[in-house]
Amino acid sequence: MEDLEPAVLAVLRSLVPGEVVTYGEVAADAGWPGRARAVGNILRWTDEPVPWWRVVNASGRLVPGNEQEQAKRLRAEGVPVVDGQRVPLSRIRSDSAGHSRAAQSPKGRSPR
DNA sequence: CAATTGACATGGA
DNA sequence: ATCCATGCCAATT
């Protein structure tokens, strides 16, 4: 599981201003399909300088308890926030702020 | 070791 | 569009 931490951090660091991804997306990108929950757990306790505000759930909903903070930061990054608590995924899946985002699982990584 | 909880995902009501 | 139910994984109690 800790193997996931550095992987997730790397993915988040790879993100670009204006880029928003879902937990499942990050998990899959890190090489762990289905570990979306674990990702969220990490962002919760990790003290690393990870842009957790660029991570939202599959529904486009911001983080519970910090939605205001998220919305504020996202808005500052150029991400259109709706109602100050939601993000239109319609624009996120496919195009990411003008950068290529397609990493697919490099190899079978599931020692479990 | 079993039950519960949670910054998730998907689908149906 | 929102809420509820089920599944999946990991951490806590």
XYZ file of C-alpha atoms (C1' of nucleotides) in Angstrom:
138
model
C 0.000 0.000 0.000
C 2.763 2.382 0.721
C 3.897 1.631 -2.796
C 0.842 3.451 -3.791
C 1.781 6.595 -1.907
C 4.845 7.563 -4.006
C 3.019 6.497 -7.131
C 0.066 8.707 -6.330
C 2.297 11.600 -5.355
C 4.114 11.285 -8.654
C 0.873 11.319 -10.581
C -0.380 14.378 -8.727
C 2.905 16.101 -9.341
C 2.541 15.295 -13.018
C -0.704 17.183 -13.091
C -0.840 20.589 -14.629
C -2.650 23.738 -13.500
C -6.200 23.351 -14.690
C -5.985 19.580 -14.716
C -8.480 17.757 -12.545
C -8.608 14.004 -12.075
C -10.770 11.621 -10.137
C -9.539 9.259 -7.445
C -10.105 6.289 -9.691
C -8.214 8.063 -12.434
C -5.255 8.707 -10.203
C -5.321 5.162 -8.900
C -5.400 3.719 -12.401
C -2.686 6.079 -13.547
C -0.564 5.059 -10.597
C -0.982 1.462 -11.659
C -3.688 0.429 -9.208
C -7.070 0.006 -10.784
C -9.718 -0.143 -8.128
C -7.737 1.397 -5.315
C -9.455 4.755 -5.591
C -10.412 4.620 -1.933
C -6.861 4.069 -0.806
C -5.803 7.127 -2.793
C -8.286 9.305 -0.990
C -7.101 7.920 2.278
C -3.527 8.917 1.508
C -4.381 12.464 0.493
C -6.125 12.692 3.808
C -3.228 12.037 6.130
C -0.229 12.680 3.875
C 1.722 15.835 4.666
C 3.384 15.866 1.287
C 2.975 18.980 -0.850
C 0.501 17.235 -3.137
C -2.152 19.231 -4.958
C -5.054 17.355 -3.405
C -7.376 20.104 -4.514
C -6.967 18.892 -8.131
C -8.465 15.555 -7.141
C -12.207 15.065 -7.135
C -14.503 12.055 -7.132
C -16.092 10.529 -10.250
C -19.183 12.667 -9.729
C -17.168 15.835 -10.004
C -17.888 16.588 -6.357
C -15.205 18.278 -4.313
C -13.872 17.028 -1.044
C -16.389 16.974 1.805
C -15.322 19.343 4.528
C -13.088 21.397 2.292
C -15.263 22.014 -0.727
C -14.908 25.741 -0.254
C -11.152 25.496 -0.119
C -11.110 23.224 -3.150
C -13.404 25.443 -5.162
C -11.292 28.456 -4.349
C -8.036 26.815 -5.377
C -9.546 25.236 -8.481
C -10.976 28.546 -9.531
C -7.547 30.051 -9.064
C -6.113 27.342 -11.333
C -8.581 28.152 -14.038
C -10.982 25.317 -13.356
C -14.646 26.236 -13.704
C -16.345 25.355 -10.435
C -20.101 25.090 -10.306
C -22.108 26.117 -7.265
C -18.774 26.446 -5.546
C -18.816 22.772 -4.785
C -18.734 20.938 -8.099
C -16.648 20.677 -11.262
C -17.919 19.868 -14.768
C -16.182 16.634 -15.642
C -17.455 16.976 -19.176
C -14.389 19.075 -19.886
C -11.924 17.059 -17.945
C -12.163 13.538 -19.413
C -10.054 13.715 -22.601
C -8.655 17.164 -22.752
C -6.575 18.363 -19.889
C -5.509 21.951 -20.092
C -3.654 21.279 -23.308
C -1.400 18.412 -22.246
C -1.440 14.783 -23.070
C -2.754 12.657 -20.316
C -2.756 8.994 -21.218
C -0.582 6.719 -19.257
C -2.483 3.428 -18.964
C -1.072 0.788 -16.667
C 2.541 0.232 -17.633
C 2.564 -3.319 -16.349
C 0.744 -5.697 -14.099
C 1.407 -4.265 -10.694
C -0.677 -6.087 -8.117
C 1.435 -8.149 -5.742
C -1.586 -8.680 -3.518
C -10.581 -12.358 13.602
C -15.256 -9.833 12.670
C -17.565 -5.521 12.322
C -17.456 -0.628 11.131
C -16.071 3.424 8.617
C -14.399 6.235 4.791
C -11.582 12.615 0.867
C -14.517 6.110 -4.013
C -17.230 4.095 -8.309
C -21.443 2.577 -10.668
C -26.124 1.939 -11.351
C -30.930 2.285 -10.424
C -34.950 4.679 -8.080
C -30.016 16.189 -10.581
C -30.019 13.891 -5.923
C -30.330 9.899 -2.857
C -29.944 4.922 -1.927
C -27.960 0.396 -2.483
C -23.997 -2.693 -3.703
C -19.073 -3.602 -4.582
C -14.051 -2.883 -3.695
C -9.981 -1.821 -0.808
C -7.629 -0.364 3.248
C -7.438 1.264 7.961
C -9.566 1.256 12.806
C -12.066 -0.297 16.547
